[in-house]
Amino acid sequence: MTHHLVLLGDSIFDNRAYVKEGHSVIEHLWKLSSQAGQATLLARDGDITEDVIEQLSRLPSDMTHLALSVGGNDALGAIPLMSMPAQSVMHALSQLTTVQRAFHQSYRKLANQLQALGKPLAVCTVYESVPGLTEELRTALSLFNDVITREALTVGATVIDLRRICTEAGDYSSQSPIEPSEIGGQKIAMALYQWMSEKQ
């Protein structure tokens, strides 16, 4: 069977600008898939969850598998709210709940739309070993990853846990530490290719 994997989401997949002379995630996938199928990049650097809806309008008709990696930019956009002063721990938790609820609504809508396409779906968590990331922000990311894993289970998607894949400093770009390097991109591509090969 010939596979056609489509990548949706943000710069975790669309990392060409951050690898200099190296290979991006999609380029690694092209090499891996050359004998068994193809891969198409629709993910776009800077997109948040709501933006992926527009990416769906460009899905190729012969797609066989879908992969989604989104949420990191949603988390970045929430930093101003998370940085506001709090009167108590409960007040701080209330602010974090507001952030998580907004993301959950967007992500659930997207996950349901992807499920309706009837294709094997993999979703990626947001990695957390970014060089220089504070412990507080790492904790905040768990709010987003909780949504991702919950909705993946709800729609029957496979979770590709980037927290367990991109674990070393070298997995992140020297040009922008929140983006995958060539090494990190290769790890991500390998995980996607392995999943696609198992999901006939």
PDB file of C-alpha atoms in Angstrom:
ATOM      1  CA  MET A   1       0.000   0.000   0.000  1.00  0.00           C
ATOM      2  CA  THR A   2       1.271   3.479  -0.881  1.00  0.00           C
ATOM      3  CA  HIS A   3       1.114   5.902   2.029  1.00  0.00           C
ATOM      4  CA  HIS A   4       0.497   9.637   1.841  1.00  0.00           C
ATOM      5  CA  LEU A   5       1.117  11.345   5.173  1.00  0.00           C
ATOM      6  CA  VAL A   6      -0.046  14.938   5.651  1.00  0.00           C
ATOM      7  CA  LEU A   7       1.523  17.130   8.341  1.00  0.00           C
ATOM      8  CA  LEU A   8      -0.699  19.735   9.999  1.00  0.00           C
ATOM      9  CA  GLY A   9       0.143  22.288  12.665  1.00  0.00           C
ATOM     10  CA  ASP A  10       2.979  24.679  13.332  1.00  0.00           C
ATOM     11  CA  SER A  11       6.772  25.032  13.145  1.00  0.00           C
ATOM     12  CA  ILE A  12       7.429  21.750  14.907  1.00  0.00           C
ATOM     13  CA  PHE A  13       6.784  20.274  11.470  1.00  0.00           C
ATOM     14  CA  ASP A  14       7.480  23.435   9.435  1.00  0.00           C
ATOM     15  CA  ASN A  15      11.037  23.971  10.720  1.00  0.00           C
ATOM     16  CA  ARG A  16      12.872  24.612   7.442  1.00  0.00           C
ATOM     17  CA  ALA A  17      13.869  28.138   8.520  1.00  0.00           C
ATOM     18  CA  TYR A  18      15.614  26.864  11.660  1.00  0.00           C
ATOM     19  CA  VAL A  19      17.933  24.139  10.368  1.00  0.00           C
ATOM     20  CA  LYS A  20      20.317  26.148   8.134  1.00  0.00           C
ATOM     21  CA  GLU A  21      21.980  23.649   5.802  1.00  0.00           C
ATOM     22  CA  GLY A  22      20.431  20.615   7.509  1.00  0.00           C
ATOM     23  CA  HIS A  23      17.245  18.742   6.737  1.00  0.00           C
ATOM     24  CA  SER A  24      13.839  19.757   8.016  1.00  0.00           C
ATOM     25  CA  VAL A  25      11.187  17.368   9.349  1.00  0.00           C
ATOM     26  CA  ILE A  26       9.463  17.067   5.970  1.00  0.00           C
ATOM     27  CA  GLU A  27      12.763  16.505   4.185  1.00  0.00           C
ATOM     28  CA  HIS A  28      13.617  13.675   6.567  1.00  0.00           C
ATOM     29  CA  LEU A  29      10.196  12.192   5.862  1.00  0.00           C
ATOM     30  CA  TRP A  30      10.698  12.454   2.110  1.00  0.00           C
ATOM     31  CA  LYS A  31      13.859  10.412   2.435  1.00  0.00           C
ATOM     32  CA  LEU A  32      12.218   7.817   4.666  1.00  0.00           C
ATOM     33  CA  SER A  33       9.081   7.562   2.528  1.00  0.00           C
ATOM     34  CA  SER A  34      10.712   7.529  -0.892  1.00  0.00           C
ATOM     35  CA  GLN A  35      10.082   3.802  -1.374  1.00  0.00           C
ATOM     36  CA  ALA A  36       6.724   3.485   0.379  1.00  0.00           C
ATOM     37  CA  GLY A  37       4.796   6.664  -0.299  1.00  0.00           C
ATOM     38  CA  GLN A  38       4.908  10.396   0.108  1.00  0.00           C
ATOM     39  CA  ALA A  39       4.517  13.172   2.646  1.00  0.00           C
ATOM     40  CA  THR A  40       2.950  16.616   2.302  1.00  0.00           C
ATOM     41  CA  LEU A  41       3.596  19.609   4.553  1.00  0.00           C
ATOM     42  CA  LEU A  42       0.600  21.835   5.290  1.00  0.00           C
ATOM     43  CA  ALA A  43       1.786  22.893   8.753  1.00  0.00           C
ATOM     44  CA  ARG A  44       2.846  26.526   8.909  1.00  0.00           C
ATOM     45  CA  ASP A  45       5.315  28.287  11.165  1.00  0.00           C
ATOM     46  CA  GLY A  46       3.478  30.506  13.660  1.00  0.00           C
ATOM     47  CA  ASP A  47       0.053  28.897  13.406  1.00  0.00           C
ATOM     48  CA  ILE A  48      -2.099  28.307  16.469  1.00  0.00           C
ATOM     49  CA  THR A  49      -4.797  25.658  16.847  1.00  0.00           C
ATOM     50  CA  GLU A  50      -7.537  27.748  15.242  1.00  0.00           C
ATOM     51  CA  ASP A  51      -5.347  28.360  12.177  1.00  0.00           C
ATOM     52  CA  VAL A  52      -5.150  24.644  11.374  1.00  0.00           C
ATOM     53  CA  ILE A  53      -8.781  24.764  10.226  1.00  0.00           C
ATOM     54  CA  GLU A  54      -7.594  26.683   7.152  1.00  0.00           C
ATOM     55  CA  GLN A  55      -4.910  24.070   6.510  1.00  0.00           C
ATOM     56  CA  LEU A  56      -7.657  21.441   6.214  1.00  0.00           C
ATOM     57  CA  SER A  57      -8.992  23.196   3.106  1.00  0.00           C
ATOM     58  CA  ARG A  58      -5.823  22.149   1.266  1.00  0.00           C
ATOM     59  CA  LEU A  59      -5.806  18.451   2.118  1.00  0.00           C
ATOM     60  CA  PRO A  60      -4.824  16.278  -0.865  1.00  0.00           C
ATOM     61  CA  SER A  61      -7.510  13.871  -2.008  1.00  0.00           C
ATOM     62  CA  ASP A  62      -5.190  10.850  -1.817  1.00  0.00           C
ATOM     63  CA  MET A  63      -4.084  11.323   1.793  1.00  0.00           C
ATOM     64  CA  THR A  64      -3.939   8.152   3.855  1.00  0.00           C
ATOM     65  CA  HIS A  65      -2.571   9.377   7.219  1.00  0.00           C
ATOM     66  CA  LEU A  66      -2.726  12.640   9.185  1.00  0.00           C
ATOM     67  CA  ALA A  67      -0.341  13.998  11.799  1.00  0.00           C
ATOM     68  CA  LEU A  68      -0.931  17.076  13.957  1.00  0.00           C
ATOM     69  CA  SER A  69       1.528  19.046  16.048  1.00  0.00           C
ATOM     70  CA  VAL A  70       0.066  22.242  17.457  1.00  0.00           C
ATOM     71  CA  GLY A  71      -0.235  23.978  20.811  1.00  0.00           C
ATOM     72  CA  GLY A  72       3.165  25.528  21.368  1.00  0.00           C
ATOM     73  CA  ASN A  73       2.151  28.863  19.880  1.00  0.00           C
ATOM     74  CA  ASP A  74      -1.092  28.777  21.857  1.00  0.00           C
ATOM     75  CA  ALA A  75       1.051  28.392  24.979  1.00  0.00           C
ATOM     76  CA  LEU A  76       3.312  31.275  23.940  1.00  0.00           C
ATOM     77  CA  GLY A  77       0.264  33.481  23.414  1.00  0.00           C
ATOM     78  CA  ALA A  78      -0.943  32.708  26.921  1.00  0.00           C
ATOM     79  CA  ILE A  79       2.265  33.844  28.647  1.00  0.00           C
ATOM     80  CA  PRO A  80       1.031  37.431  29.271  1.00  0.00           C
ATOM     81  CA  LEU A  81      -2.022  36.124  31.128  1.00  0.00           C
ATOM     82  CA  MET A  82       0.042  33.591  33.047  1.00  0.00           C
ATOM     83  CA  SER A  83       2.432  36.394  34.041  1.00  0.00           C
ATOM     84  CA  MET A  84      -0.263  38.473  35.723  1.00  0.00           C
ATOM     85  CA  PRO A  85      -0.057  38.826  39.519  1.00  0.00           C
ATOM     86  CA  ALA A  86      -2.282  36.576  41.609  1.00  0.00           C
ATOM     87  CA  GLN A  87      -3.865  37.210  45.008  1.00  0.00           C
ATOM     88  CA  SER A  88      -3.593  33.579  46.100  1.00  0.00           C
ATOM     89  CA  VAL A  89      -2.743  30.127  44.806  1.00  0.00           C
ATOM     90  CA  MET A  90      -6.430  29.542  44.072  1.00  0.00           C
ATOM     91  CA  HIS A  91      -6.572  32.804  42.130  1.00  0.00           C
ATOM     92  CA  ALA A  92      -3.547  31.708  40.110  1.00  0.00           C
ATOM     93  CA  LEU A  93      -5.197  28.366  39.401  1.00  0.00           C
ATOM     94  CA  SER A  94      -8.297  30.215  38.248  1.00  0.00           C
ATOM     95  CA  GLN A  95      -6.205  32.163  35.731  1.00  0.00           C
ATOM     96  CA  LEU A  96      -4.605  28.950  34.483  1.00  0.00           C
ATOM     97  CA  THR A  97      -8.029  27.355  34.161  1.00  0.00           C
ATOM     98  CA  THR A  98      -9.080  30.198  31.866  1.00  0.00           C
ATOM     99  CA  VAL A  99      -6.047  29.536  29.662  1.00  0.00           C
ATOM    100  CA  GLN A 100      -6.650  25.796  29.533  1.00  0.00           C
ATOM    101  CA  ARG A 101     -10.367  26.127  28.845  1.00  0.00           C
ATOM    102  CA  ALA A 102      -9.788  28.356  25.813  1.00  0.00           C
ATOM    103  CA  PHE A 103      -7.218  25.963  24.380  1.00  0.00           C
ATOM    104  CA  HIS A 104      -9.445  22.965  25.089  1.00  0.00           C
ATOM    105  CA  GLN A 105     -12.334  24.443  23.128  1.00  0.00           C
ATOM    106  CA  SER A 106     -10.151  25.093  20.069  1.00  0.00           C
ATOM    107  CA  TYR A 107      -8.321  21.782  20.230  1.00  0.00           C
ATOM    108  CA  ARG A 108     -11.494  19.726  20.718  1.00  0.00           C
ATOM    109  CA  LYS A 109     -13.107  21.346  17.682  1.00  0.00           C
ATOM    110  CA  LEU A 110     -10.040  20.575  15.576  1.00  0.00           C
ATOM    111  CA  ALA A 111      -9.706  17.000  16.846  1.00  0.00           C
ATOM    112  CA  ASN A 112     -13.349  16.306  16.021  1.00  0.00           C
ATOM    113  CA  GLN A 113     -12.903  17.632  12.498  1.00  0.00           C
ATOM    114  CA  LEU A 114      -9.857  15.451  11.971  1.00  0.00           C
ATOM    115  CA  GLN A 115     -11.661  12.388  13.335  1.00  0.00           C
ATOM    116  CA  ALA A 116     -14.490  12.980  10.862  1.00  0.00           C
ATOM    117  CA  LEU A 117     -12.037  12.550   7.978  1.00  0.00           C
ATOM    118  CA  GLY A 118     -11.797   8.860   8.835  1.00  0.00           C
ATOM    119  CA  LYS A 119      -8.034   8.530   8.408  1.00  0.00           C
ATOM    120  CA  PRO A 120      -5.411   7.259  10.882  1.00  0.00           C
ATOM    121  CA  LEU A 121      -4.441  10.237  13.034  1.00  0.00           C
ATOM    122  CA  ALA A 122      -1.391  10.926  15.186  1.00  0.00           C
ATOM    123  CA  VAL A 123      -1.145  13.961  17.462  1.00  0.00           C
ATOM    124  CA  CYS A 124       2.022  15.271  19.072  1.00  0.00           C
ATOM    125  CA  THR A 125       2.397  16.654  22.550  1.00  0.00           C
ATOM    126  CA  VAL A 126       4.297  19.904  23.140  1.00  0.00           C
ATOM    127  CA  TYR A 127       7.896  19.144  24.102  1.00  0.00           C
ATOM    128  CA  GLU A 128       9.272  20.570  27.333  1.00  0.00           C
ATOM    129  CA  SER A 129      13.071  20.137  27.300  1.00  0.00           C
ATOM    130  CA  VAL A 130      13.625  23.447  25.495  1.00  0.00           C
ATOM    131  CA  PRO A 131      16.944  24.955  26.630  1.00  0.00           C
ATOM    132  CA  GLY A 132      16.319  27.761  29.100  1.00  0.00           C
ATOM    133  CA  LEU A 133      12.696  26.862  29.759  1.00  0.00           C
ATOM    134  CA  THR A 134      11.828  27.604  33.368  1.00  0.00           C
ATOM    135  CA  GLU A 135      10.299  25.019  35.668  1.00  0.00           C
ATOM    136  CA  GLU A 136       7.219  27.215  35.992  1.00  0.00           C
ATOM    137  CA  LEU A 137       6.638  27.282  32.230  1.00  0.00           C
ATOM    138  CA  ARG A 138       7.297  23.549  32.025  1.00  0.00           C
ATOM    139  CA  THR A 139       4.539  23.074  34.586  1.00  0.00           C
ATOM    140  CA  ALA A 140       2.241  25.371  32.612  1.00  0.00           C
ATOM    141  CA  LEU A 141       2.817  23.283  29.476  1.00  0.00           C
ATOM    142  CA  SER A 142       1.268  20.323  31.260  1.00  0.00           C
ATOM    143  CA  LEU A 143      -2.080  22.137  31.001  1.00  0.00           C
ATOM    144  CA  PHE A 144      -1.812  22.056  27.215  1.00  0.00           C
ATOM    145  CA  ASN A 145      -0.490  18.511  27.058  1.00  0.00           C
ATOM    146  CA  ASP A 146      -3.330  17.308  29.257  1.00  0.00           C
ATOM    147  CA  VAL A 147      -5.802  18.648  26.691  1.00  0.00           C
ATOM    148  CA  ILE A 148      -3.892  17.086  23.802  1.00  0.00           C
ATOM    149  CA  THR A 149      -3.716  13.627  25.337  1.00  0.00           C
ATOM    150  CA  ARG A 150      -7.331  13.693  26.528  1.00  0.00           C
ATOM    151  CA  GLU A 151      -8.665  14.676  23.111  1.00  0.00           C
ATOM    152  CA  ALA A 152      -6.404  12.176  21.352  1.00  0.00           C
ATOM    153  CA  LEU A 153      -7.886   9.395  23.453  1.00  0.00           C
ATOM    154  CA  THR A 154     -11.397  10.689  22.816  1.00  0.00           C
ATOM    155  CA  VAL A 155     -11.043  10.593  19.015  1.00  0.00           C
ATOM    156  CA  GLY A 156      -8.945   7.431  18.915  1.00  0.00           C
ATOM    157  CA  ALA A 157      -5.737   9.101  17.769  1.00  0.00           C
ATOM    158  CA  THR A 158      -2.217   7.894  18.488  1.00  0.00           C
ATOM    159  CA  VAL A 159      -0.173  10.144  20.777  1.00  0.00           C
ATOM    160  CA  ILE A 160       3.394  10.815  19.710  1.00  0.00           C
ATOM    161  CA  ASP A 161       4.907  12.173  22.896  1.00  0.00           C
ATOM    162  CA  LEU A 162       7.569  14.681  21.884  1.00  0.00           C
ATOM    163  CA  ARG A 163       8.406  15.103  25.571  1.00  0.00           C
ATOM    164  CA  ARG A 164      10.006  11.663  25.367  1.00  0.00           C
ATOM    165  CA  ILE A 165      11.548  12.137  21.924  1.00  0.00           C
ATOM    166  CA  CYS A 166      13.180  15.578  22.025  1.00  0.00           C
ATOM    167  CA  THR A 167      14.966  15.307  25.365  1.00  0.00           C
ATOM    168  CA  GLU A 168      18.455  16.703  24.654  1.00  0.00           C
ATOM    169  CA  ALA A 169      19.765  20.206  24.003  1.00  0.00           C
ATOM    170  CA  GLY A 170      20.923  19.143  20.539  1.00  0.00           C
ATOM    171  CA  ASP A 171      17.328  18.400  19.556  1.00  0.00           C
ATOM    172  CA  TYR A 172      16.625  22.136  19.512  1.00  0.00           C
ATOM    173  CA  SER A 173      17.706  24.706  16.945  1.00  0.00           C
ATOM    174  CA  SER A 174      20.612  27.025  17.700  1.00  0.00           C
ATOM    175  CA  GLN A 175      18.747  29.725  15.753  1.00  0.00           C
ATOM    176  CA  SER A 176      15.627  29.495  17.916  1.00  0.00           C
ATOM    177  CA  PRO A 177      15.642  27.161  20.913  1.00  0.00           C
ATOM    178  CA  ILE A 178      11.906  26.492  20.742  1.00  0.00           C
ATOM    179  CA  GLU A 179      12.227  24.909  17.279  1.00  0.00           C
ATOM    180  CA  PRO A 180      13.518  21.440  16.338  1.00  0.00           C
ATOM    181  CA  SER A 181      17.084  21.178  15.077  1.00  0.00           C
ATOM    182  CA  GLU A 182      18.015  18.801  12.275  1.00  0.00           C
ATOM    183  CA  ILE A 183      18.637  16.138  14.918  1.00  0.00           C
ATOM    184  CA  GLY A 184      15.332  16.784  16.660  1.00  0.00           C
ATOM    185  CA  GLY A 185      13.546  16.916  13.334  1.00  0.00           C
ATOM    186  CA  GLN A 186      14.995  13.567  12.356  1.00  0.00           C
ATOM    187  CA  LYS A 187      13.763  12.036  15.607  1.00  0.00           C
ATOM    188  CA  ILE A 188      10.289  13.437  14.985  1.00  0.00           C
ATOM    189  CA  ALA A 189      10.284  12.193  11.386  1.00  0.00           C
ATOM    190  CA  MET A 190      11.371   8.721  12.480  1.00  0.00           C
ATOM    191  CA  ALA A 191       8.551   8.553  15.046  1.00  0.00           C
ATOM    192  CA  LEU A 192       6.013   9.628  12.426  1.00  0.00           C
ATOM    193  CA  TYR A 193       7.331   7.170   9.862  1.00  0.00           C
ATOM    194  CA  GLN A 194       7.256   4.297  12.320  1.00  0.00           C
ATOM    195  CA  TRP A 195       3.669   5.115  13.298  1.00  0.00           C
ATOM    196  CA  MET A 196       2.586   5.411   9.648  1.00  0.00           C
ATOM    197  CA  SER A 197       4.210   2.086   8.799  1.00  0.00           C
ATOM    198  CA  GLU A 198       2.304   0.388  11.613  1.00  0.00           C
ATOM    199  CA  LYS A 199      -1.028   2.015  10.725  1.00  0.00           C
ATOM    200  CA  GLN A 200      -1.917   0.319   7.437  1.00  0.00           C
TER     201      GLN A 200
END
